[in-house]
Structures are given as C-alpha cells and as structure tokens.
PDB file of C-alpha atoms in Angstrom:
ATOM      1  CA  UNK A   1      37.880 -12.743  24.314  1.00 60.00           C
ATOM      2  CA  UNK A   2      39.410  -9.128  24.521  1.00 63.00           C
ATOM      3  CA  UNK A   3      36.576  -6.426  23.770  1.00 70.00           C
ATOM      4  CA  UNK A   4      36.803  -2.960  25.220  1.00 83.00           C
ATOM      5  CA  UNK A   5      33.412  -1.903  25.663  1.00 86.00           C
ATOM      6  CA  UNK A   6      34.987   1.779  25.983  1.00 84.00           C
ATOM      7  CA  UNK A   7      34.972   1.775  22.505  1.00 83.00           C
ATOM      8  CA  UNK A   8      31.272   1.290  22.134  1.00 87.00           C
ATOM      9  CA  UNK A   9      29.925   4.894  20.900  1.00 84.00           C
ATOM     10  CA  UNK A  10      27.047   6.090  18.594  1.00 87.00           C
ATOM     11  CA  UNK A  11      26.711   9.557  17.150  1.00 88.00           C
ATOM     12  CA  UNK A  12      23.588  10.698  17.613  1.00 91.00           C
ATOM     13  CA  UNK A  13      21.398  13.956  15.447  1.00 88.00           C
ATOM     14  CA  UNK A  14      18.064  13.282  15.859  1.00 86.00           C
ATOM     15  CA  UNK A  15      15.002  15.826  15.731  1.00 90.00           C
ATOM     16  CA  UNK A  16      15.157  18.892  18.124  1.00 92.00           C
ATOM     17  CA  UNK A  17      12.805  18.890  20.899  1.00 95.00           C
ATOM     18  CA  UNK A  18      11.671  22.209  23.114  1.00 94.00           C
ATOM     19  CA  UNK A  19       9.720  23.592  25.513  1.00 95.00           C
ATOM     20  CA  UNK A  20       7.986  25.572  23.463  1.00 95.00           C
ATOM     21  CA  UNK A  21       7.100  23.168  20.470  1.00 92.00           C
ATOM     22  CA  UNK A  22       6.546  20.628  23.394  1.00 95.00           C
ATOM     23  CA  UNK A  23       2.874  20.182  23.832  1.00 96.00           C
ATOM     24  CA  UNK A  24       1.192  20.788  26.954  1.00 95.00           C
ATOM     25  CA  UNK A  25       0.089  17.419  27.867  1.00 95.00           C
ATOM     26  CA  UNK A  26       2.772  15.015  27.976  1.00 97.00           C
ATOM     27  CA  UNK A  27       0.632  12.082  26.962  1.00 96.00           C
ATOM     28  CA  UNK A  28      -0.233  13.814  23.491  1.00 96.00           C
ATOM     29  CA  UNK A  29       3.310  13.798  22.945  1.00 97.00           C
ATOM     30  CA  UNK A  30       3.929  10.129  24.094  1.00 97.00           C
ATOM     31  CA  UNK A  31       1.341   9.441  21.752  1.00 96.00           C
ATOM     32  CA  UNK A  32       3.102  11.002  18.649  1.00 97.00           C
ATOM     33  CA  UNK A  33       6.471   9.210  19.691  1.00 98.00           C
ATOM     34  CA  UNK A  34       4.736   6.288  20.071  1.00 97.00           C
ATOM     35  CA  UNK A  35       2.936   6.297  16.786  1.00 97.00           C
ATOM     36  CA  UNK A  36       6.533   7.728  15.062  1.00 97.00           C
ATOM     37  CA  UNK A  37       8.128   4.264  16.843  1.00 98.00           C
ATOM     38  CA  UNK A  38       5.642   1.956  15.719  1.00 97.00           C
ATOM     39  CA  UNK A  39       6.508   3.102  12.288  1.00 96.00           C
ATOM     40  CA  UNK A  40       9.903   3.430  12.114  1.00 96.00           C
ATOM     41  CA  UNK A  41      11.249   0.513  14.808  1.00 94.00           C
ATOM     42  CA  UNK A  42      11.298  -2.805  13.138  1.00 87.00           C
ATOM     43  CA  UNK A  43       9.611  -4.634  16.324  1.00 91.00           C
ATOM     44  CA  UNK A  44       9.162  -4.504  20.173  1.00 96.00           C
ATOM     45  CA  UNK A  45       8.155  -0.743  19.492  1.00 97.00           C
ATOM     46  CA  UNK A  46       5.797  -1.223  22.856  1.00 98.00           C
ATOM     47  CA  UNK A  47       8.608  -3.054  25.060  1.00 98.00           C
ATOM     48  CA  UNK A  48       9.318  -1.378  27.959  1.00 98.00           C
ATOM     49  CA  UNK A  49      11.344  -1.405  31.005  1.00 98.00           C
ATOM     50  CA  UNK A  50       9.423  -1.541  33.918  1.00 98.00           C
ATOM     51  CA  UNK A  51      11.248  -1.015  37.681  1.00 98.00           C
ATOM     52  CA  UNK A  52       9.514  -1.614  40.587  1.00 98.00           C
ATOM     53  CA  UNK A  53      10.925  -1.866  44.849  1.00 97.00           C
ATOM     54  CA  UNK A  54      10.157  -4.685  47.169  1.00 95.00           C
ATOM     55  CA  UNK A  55       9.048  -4.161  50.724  1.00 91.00           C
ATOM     56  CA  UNK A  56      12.697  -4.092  51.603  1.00 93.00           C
ATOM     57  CA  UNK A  57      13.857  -1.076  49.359  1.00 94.00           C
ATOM     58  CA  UNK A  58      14.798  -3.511  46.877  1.00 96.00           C
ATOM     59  CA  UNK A  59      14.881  -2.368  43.033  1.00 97.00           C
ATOM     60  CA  UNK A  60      14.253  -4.530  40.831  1.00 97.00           C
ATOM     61  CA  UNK A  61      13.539  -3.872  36.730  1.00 98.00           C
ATOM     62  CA  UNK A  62      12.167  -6.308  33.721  1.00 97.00           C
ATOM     63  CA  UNK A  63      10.977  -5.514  30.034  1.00 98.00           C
ATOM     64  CA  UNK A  64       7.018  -5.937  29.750  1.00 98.00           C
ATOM     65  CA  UNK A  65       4.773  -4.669  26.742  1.00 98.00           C
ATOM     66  CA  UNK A  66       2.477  -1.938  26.767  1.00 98.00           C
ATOM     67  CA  UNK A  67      -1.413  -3.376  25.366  1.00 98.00           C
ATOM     68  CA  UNK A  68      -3.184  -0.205  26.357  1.00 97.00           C
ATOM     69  CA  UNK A  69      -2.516   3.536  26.009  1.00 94.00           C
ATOM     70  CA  UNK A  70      -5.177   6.145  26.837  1.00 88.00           C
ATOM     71  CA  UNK A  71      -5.703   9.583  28.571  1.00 86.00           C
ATOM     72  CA  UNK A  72      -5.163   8.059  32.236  1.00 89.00           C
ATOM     73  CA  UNK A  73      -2.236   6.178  31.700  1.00 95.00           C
ATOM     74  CA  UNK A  74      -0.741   3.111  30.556  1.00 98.00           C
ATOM     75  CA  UNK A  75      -1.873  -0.618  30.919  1.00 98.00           C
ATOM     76  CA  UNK A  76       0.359  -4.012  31.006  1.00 98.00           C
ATOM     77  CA  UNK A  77      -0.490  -7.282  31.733  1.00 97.00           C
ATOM     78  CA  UNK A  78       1.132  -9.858  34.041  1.00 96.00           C
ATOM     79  CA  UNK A  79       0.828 -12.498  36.827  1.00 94.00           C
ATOM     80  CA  UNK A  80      -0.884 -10.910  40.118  1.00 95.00           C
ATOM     81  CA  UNK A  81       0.845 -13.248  42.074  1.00 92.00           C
ATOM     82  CA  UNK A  82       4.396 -12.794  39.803  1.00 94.00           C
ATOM     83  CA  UNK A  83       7.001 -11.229  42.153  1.00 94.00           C
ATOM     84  CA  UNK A  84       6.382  -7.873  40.061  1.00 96.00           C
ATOM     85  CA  UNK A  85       2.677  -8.260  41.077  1.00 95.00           C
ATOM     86  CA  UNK A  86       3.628  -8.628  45.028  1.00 95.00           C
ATOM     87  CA  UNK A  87       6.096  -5.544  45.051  1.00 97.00           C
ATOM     88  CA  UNK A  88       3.474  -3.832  43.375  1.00 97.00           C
ATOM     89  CA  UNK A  89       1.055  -4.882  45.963  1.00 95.00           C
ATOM     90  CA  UNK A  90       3.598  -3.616  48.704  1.00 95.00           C
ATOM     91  CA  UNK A  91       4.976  -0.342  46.706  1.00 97.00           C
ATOM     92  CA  UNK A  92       2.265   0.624  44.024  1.00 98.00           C
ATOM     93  CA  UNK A  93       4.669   2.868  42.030  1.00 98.00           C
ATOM     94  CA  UNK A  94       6.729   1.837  39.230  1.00 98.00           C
ATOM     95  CA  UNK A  95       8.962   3.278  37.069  1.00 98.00           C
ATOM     96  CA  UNK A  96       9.134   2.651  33.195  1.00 98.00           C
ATOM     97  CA  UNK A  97      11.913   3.238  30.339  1.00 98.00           C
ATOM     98  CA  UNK A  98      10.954   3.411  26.636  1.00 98.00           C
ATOM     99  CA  UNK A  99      14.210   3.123  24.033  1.00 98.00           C
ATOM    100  CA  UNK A 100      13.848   3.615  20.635  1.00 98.00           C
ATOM    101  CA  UNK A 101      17.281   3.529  19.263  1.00 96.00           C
ATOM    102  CA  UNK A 102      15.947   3.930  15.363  1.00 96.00           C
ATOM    103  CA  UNK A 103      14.322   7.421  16.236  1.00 97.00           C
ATOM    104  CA  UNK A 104      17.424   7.883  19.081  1.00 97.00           C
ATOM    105  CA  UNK A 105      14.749   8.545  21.413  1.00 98.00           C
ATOM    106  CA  UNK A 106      13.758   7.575  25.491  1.00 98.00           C
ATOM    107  CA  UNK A 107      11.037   8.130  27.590  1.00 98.00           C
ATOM    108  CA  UNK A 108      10.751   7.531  31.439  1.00 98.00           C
ATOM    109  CA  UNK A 109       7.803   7.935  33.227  1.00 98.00           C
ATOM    110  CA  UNK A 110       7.337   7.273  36.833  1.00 98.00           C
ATOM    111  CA  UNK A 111       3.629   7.034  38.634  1.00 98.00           C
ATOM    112  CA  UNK A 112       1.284   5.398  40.752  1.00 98.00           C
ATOM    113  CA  UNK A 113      -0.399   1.785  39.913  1.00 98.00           C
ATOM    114  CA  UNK A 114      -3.230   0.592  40.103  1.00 98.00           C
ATOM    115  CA  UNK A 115      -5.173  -2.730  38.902  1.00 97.00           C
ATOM    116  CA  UNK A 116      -7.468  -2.078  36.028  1.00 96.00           C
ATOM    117  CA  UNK A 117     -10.379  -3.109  35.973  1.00 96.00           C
ATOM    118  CA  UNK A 118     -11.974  -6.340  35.685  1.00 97.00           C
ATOM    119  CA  UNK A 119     -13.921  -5.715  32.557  1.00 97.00           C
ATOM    120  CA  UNK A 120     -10.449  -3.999  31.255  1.00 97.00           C
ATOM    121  CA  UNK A 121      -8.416  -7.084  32.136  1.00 97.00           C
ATOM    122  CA  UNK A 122     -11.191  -9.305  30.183  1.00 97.00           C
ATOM    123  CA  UNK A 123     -11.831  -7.968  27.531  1.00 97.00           C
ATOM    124  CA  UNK A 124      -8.271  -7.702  26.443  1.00 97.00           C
ATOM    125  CA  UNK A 125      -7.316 -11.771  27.959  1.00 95.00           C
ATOM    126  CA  UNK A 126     -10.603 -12.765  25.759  1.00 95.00           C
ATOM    127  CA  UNK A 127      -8.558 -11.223  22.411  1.00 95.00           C
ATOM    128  CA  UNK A 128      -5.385 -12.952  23.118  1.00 93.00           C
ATOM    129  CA  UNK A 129      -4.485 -16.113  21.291  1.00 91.00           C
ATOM    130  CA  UNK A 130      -6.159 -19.458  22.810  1.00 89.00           C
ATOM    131  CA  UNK A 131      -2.397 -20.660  23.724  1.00 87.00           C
ATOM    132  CA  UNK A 132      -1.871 -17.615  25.589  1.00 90.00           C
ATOM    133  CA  UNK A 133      -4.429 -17.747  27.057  1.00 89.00           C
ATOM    134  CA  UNK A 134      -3.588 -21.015  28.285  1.00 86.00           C
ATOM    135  CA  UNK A 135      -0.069 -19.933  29.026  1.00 85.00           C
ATOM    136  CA  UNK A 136      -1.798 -17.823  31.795  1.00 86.00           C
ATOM    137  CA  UNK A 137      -3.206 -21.206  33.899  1.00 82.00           C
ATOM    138  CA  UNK A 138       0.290 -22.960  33.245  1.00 77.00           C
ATOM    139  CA  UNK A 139       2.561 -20.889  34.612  1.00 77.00           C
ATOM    140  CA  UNK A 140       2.946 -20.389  38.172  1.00 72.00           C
ATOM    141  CA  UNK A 141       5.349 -16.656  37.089  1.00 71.00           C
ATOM    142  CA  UNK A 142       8.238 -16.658  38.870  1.00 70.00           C
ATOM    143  CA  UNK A 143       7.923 -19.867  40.624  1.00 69.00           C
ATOM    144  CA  UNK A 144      11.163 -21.992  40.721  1.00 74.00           C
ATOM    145  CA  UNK A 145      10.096 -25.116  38.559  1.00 68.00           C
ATOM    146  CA  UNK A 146      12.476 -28.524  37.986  1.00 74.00           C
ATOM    147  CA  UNK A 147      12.899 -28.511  34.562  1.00 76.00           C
ATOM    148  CA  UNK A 148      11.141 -27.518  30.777  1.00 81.00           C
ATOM    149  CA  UNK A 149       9.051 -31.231  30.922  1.00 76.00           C
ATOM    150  CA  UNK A 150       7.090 -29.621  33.863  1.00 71.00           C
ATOM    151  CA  UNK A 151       5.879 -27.090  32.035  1.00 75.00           C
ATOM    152  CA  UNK A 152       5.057 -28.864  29.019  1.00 75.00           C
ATOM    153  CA  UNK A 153       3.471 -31.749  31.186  1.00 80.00           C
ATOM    154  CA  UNK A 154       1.323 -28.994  32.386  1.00 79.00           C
ATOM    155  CA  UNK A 155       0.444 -27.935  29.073  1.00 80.00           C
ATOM    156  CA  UNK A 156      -0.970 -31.007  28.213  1.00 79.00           C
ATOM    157  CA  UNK A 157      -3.211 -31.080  31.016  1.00 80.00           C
ATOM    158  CA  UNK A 158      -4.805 -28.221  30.275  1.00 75.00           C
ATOM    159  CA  UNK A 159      -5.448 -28.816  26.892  1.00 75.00           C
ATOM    160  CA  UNK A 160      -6.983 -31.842  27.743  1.00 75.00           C
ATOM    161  CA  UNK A 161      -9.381 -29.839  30.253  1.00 77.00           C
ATOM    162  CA  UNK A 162     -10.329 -27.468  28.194  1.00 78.00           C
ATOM    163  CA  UNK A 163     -10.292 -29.025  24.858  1.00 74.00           C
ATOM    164  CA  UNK A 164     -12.683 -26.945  22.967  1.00 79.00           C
ATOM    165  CA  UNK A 165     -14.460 -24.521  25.060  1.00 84.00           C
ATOM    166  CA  UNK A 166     -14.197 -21.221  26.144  1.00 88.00           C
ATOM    167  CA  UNK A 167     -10.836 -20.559  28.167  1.00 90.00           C
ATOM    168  CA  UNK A 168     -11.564 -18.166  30.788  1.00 92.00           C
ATOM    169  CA  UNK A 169      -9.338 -15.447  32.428  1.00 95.00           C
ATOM    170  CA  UNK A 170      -7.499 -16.373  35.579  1.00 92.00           C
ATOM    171  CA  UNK A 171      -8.344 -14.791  38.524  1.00 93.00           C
ATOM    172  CA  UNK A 172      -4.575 -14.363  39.504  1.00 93.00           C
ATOM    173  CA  UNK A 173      -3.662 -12.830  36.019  1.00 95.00           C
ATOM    174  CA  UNK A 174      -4.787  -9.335  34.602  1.00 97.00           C
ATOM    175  CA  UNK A 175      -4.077  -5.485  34.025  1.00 97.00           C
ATOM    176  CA  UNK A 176      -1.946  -3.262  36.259  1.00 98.00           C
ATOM    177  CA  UNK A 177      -2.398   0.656  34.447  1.00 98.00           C
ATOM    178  CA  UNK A 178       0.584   3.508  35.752  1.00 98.00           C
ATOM    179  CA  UNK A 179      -1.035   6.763  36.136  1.00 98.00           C
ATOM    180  CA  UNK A 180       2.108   9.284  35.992  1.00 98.00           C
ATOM    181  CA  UNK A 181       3.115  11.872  37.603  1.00 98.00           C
ATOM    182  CA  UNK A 182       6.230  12.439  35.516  1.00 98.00           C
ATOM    183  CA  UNK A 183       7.326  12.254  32.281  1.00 98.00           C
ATOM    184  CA  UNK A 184      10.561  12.709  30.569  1.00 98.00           C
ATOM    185  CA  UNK A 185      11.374  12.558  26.554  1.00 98.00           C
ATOM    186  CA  UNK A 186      14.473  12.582  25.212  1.00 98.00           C
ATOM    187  CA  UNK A 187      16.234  13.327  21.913  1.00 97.00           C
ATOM    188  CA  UNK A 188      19.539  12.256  21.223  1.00 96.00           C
ATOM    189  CA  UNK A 189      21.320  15.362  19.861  1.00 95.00           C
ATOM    190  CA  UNK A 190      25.272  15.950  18.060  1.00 94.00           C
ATOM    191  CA  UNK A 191      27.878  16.113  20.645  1.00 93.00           C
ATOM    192  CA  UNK A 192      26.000  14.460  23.663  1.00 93.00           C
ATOM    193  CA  UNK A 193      24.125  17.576  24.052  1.00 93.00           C
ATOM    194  CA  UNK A 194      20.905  16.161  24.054  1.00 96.00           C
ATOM    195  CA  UNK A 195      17.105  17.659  24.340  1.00 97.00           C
ATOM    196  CA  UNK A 196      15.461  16.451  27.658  1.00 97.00           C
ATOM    197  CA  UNK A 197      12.348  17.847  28.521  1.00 98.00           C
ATOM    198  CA  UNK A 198      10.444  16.815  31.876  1.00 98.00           C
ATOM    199  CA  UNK A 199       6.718  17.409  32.491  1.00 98.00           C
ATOM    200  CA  UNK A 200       5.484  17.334  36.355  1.00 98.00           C
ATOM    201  CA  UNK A 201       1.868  16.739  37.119  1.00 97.00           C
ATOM    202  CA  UNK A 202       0.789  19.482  39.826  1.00 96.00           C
ATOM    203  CA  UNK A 203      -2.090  17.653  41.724  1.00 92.00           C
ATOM    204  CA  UNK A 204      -3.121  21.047  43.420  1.00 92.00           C
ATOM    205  CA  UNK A 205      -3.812  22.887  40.080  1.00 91.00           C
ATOM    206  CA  UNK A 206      -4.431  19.572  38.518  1.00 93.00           C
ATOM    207  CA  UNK A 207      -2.284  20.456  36.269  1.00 96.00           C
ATOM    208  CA  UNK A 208       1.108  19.668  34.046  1.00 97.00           C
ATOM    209  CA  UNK A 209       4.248  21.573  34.418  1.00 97.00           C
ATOM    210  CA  UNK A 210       7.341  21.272  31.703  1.00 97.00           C
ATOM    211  CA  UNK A 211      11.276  22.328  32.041  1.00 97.00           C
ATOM    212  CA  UNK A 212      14.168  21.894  29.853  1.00 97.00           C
ATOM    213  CA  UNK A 213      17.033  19.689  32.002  1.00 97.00           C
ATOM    214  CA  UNK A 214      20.717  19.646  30.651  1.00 96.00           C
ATOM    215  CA  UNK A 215      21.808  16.721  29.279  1.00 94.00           C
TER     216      UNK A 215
END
C-alpha cells in the first residue's frame, strides 16, 4: 500500500494561552484542562504517556492512566516489579505526555517519583472491580509467558482460591505519584504558531516560575 504520511496535516485554532492569563500554579491550570478534557474528549481523557530510563540510559515510554490528581502531584498504578516499576526503582524520575487532540491541547510534565503510600495504594485497589483486582495476582507484568491459555489457566486458579471473600491488594502492585518540577501546556494555534507556556518549580524560593517558549 502507497500512503505518504507527508500528507498527514491538521489545522489547528484553538484557545489562546499567556503568561499573563496563565495562573500561577501550574497544577490549577492542569486541573482546568483536565476538567475541560474530561468533558469534551470522548474517552481515555486520563491516558497518558509515561517515559521512564533504565539503569543503562535506556528510554523507554508506555500509555498508563492517571487515578489520582491532587496538590502534590499525580498518582498511577502499576506492577512494582513491571519493568516500569524497576527503572523507576533505579531512575525515580519520569516523564509524562498528555494529548488531547479534541481541545488541540498537550501537557508534559517531568518530576521526581515516589511510591504512595500504602493506605493510598489500598484504598484505591479496594474500589477497583473484583476482576481487576484479580488481574493484579495473575499477571506476572512484563514477564514473557507461552501463550493466552496460561493466563487464563491462571485465572481460574485464583478464582477458585478466592471464591467469595475479600481479595486483598498485592504486595508487589500499588501507587507510584510524580511530584513535578516542570510543567508545560500547550495550545495548538493557526499557522503552527502555537502558545507554549513552561512553569519551573524553584526549590530555593519554593516557588513556581512561568515563560512563554516559541513554538
């Protein structure tokens, strides 16, 4: 099949964006793109792409959902022992990419991780749905397995040990939160001359810092 990808362009005029209507915490205005995407994108408005470097320099980028938003930072869930989980363990920084093509807008926000805490991690396993929650115990994340029976010969097996009760969190499974030090929005504009405003966090003044970039 011939198809020139060249071709492939969008026009973009979305809402302007500026330091000076840009408020001076980042995260408030995360939170108001956030709440504008979970209104206006049809689904996956919490997907994002999260990049993270082995111990050999390696990068190395997946999409994962955002659960939890608040005034530290932003909490996923995964697999400790998941090879995200054991770069993490080696590099605790990440990277993450937001794309919301309906409002033509993109965050990135890089930052330090951390594990959140255990009461964090179970209160939000102990909301999930009871097959998820066994999904946790089944898979080995990013093991190599033989085939699909393996996994749904392990599914049986746990169903048949826990049956009824209570299905409790793994100890290998639970929250990582990124606590940024930089954020960047940006607002697709006519003529590829898009708004991109980056915020800095300044831990001697322990405070935020925002400039306009070019596009």
């Amino acid at each position: 099949m011939n198809y020139d990808i060249a071709d492939l362009r969008r026009d973009y005029a979305g809402e302007t964006l500026s330091v000076e209507s840009a408020p001076a915490s980042p995260l408030d205005l995360f939170q108001t793109w956030f709440a504008a995407a979970r209104e206006h994108e049809t689904q996956d408005a919490n997907a994002m792409t999260l990049a993270t470097v082995d111990s050999q320099g390696l990068p190395h980028a997946r999409v994962v959902l955002l659960k939890q938003l608040d005034d530290k930072g932003l909490v996923f869930f995964t697999n400790y022992q998941s090879h995200k989980g054991s770069e993490l363990t080696n590099v605790p920084y990440a990277a993450l990419v937001f794309w919301w093509p309906t409002l033509q807008r993109q965050v990135r926000i890089e930052g330090r991780v951390e594990k959140a805490s255990a009461e964090v991690s179970d209160a939000y396993f102990a909301n999930r749905p009871r097959d998820s929650q066994l999904g946790a115990w089944i898979s080995q994340q990013s093991v190599e397995i033989p085939d699909r029976d393996w996994l749904e010969e392990r599914k049986q097996r746990f169903d048949q040990v826990y049956g009824e009760q209570t299905v409790e969190r793994p100890p290998h499974w639970g929250g990582y939160r990124v606590l940024p030090f930089l954020l960047e929005f940006w607002q697709g504009q006519p003529n590829r001359l898009h708004d991109r405003i980056r915020y800095r966090y300044h831990e001697q003044d322990a405070a935020w810092s925002k400039t306009r970039l070019a596009p």
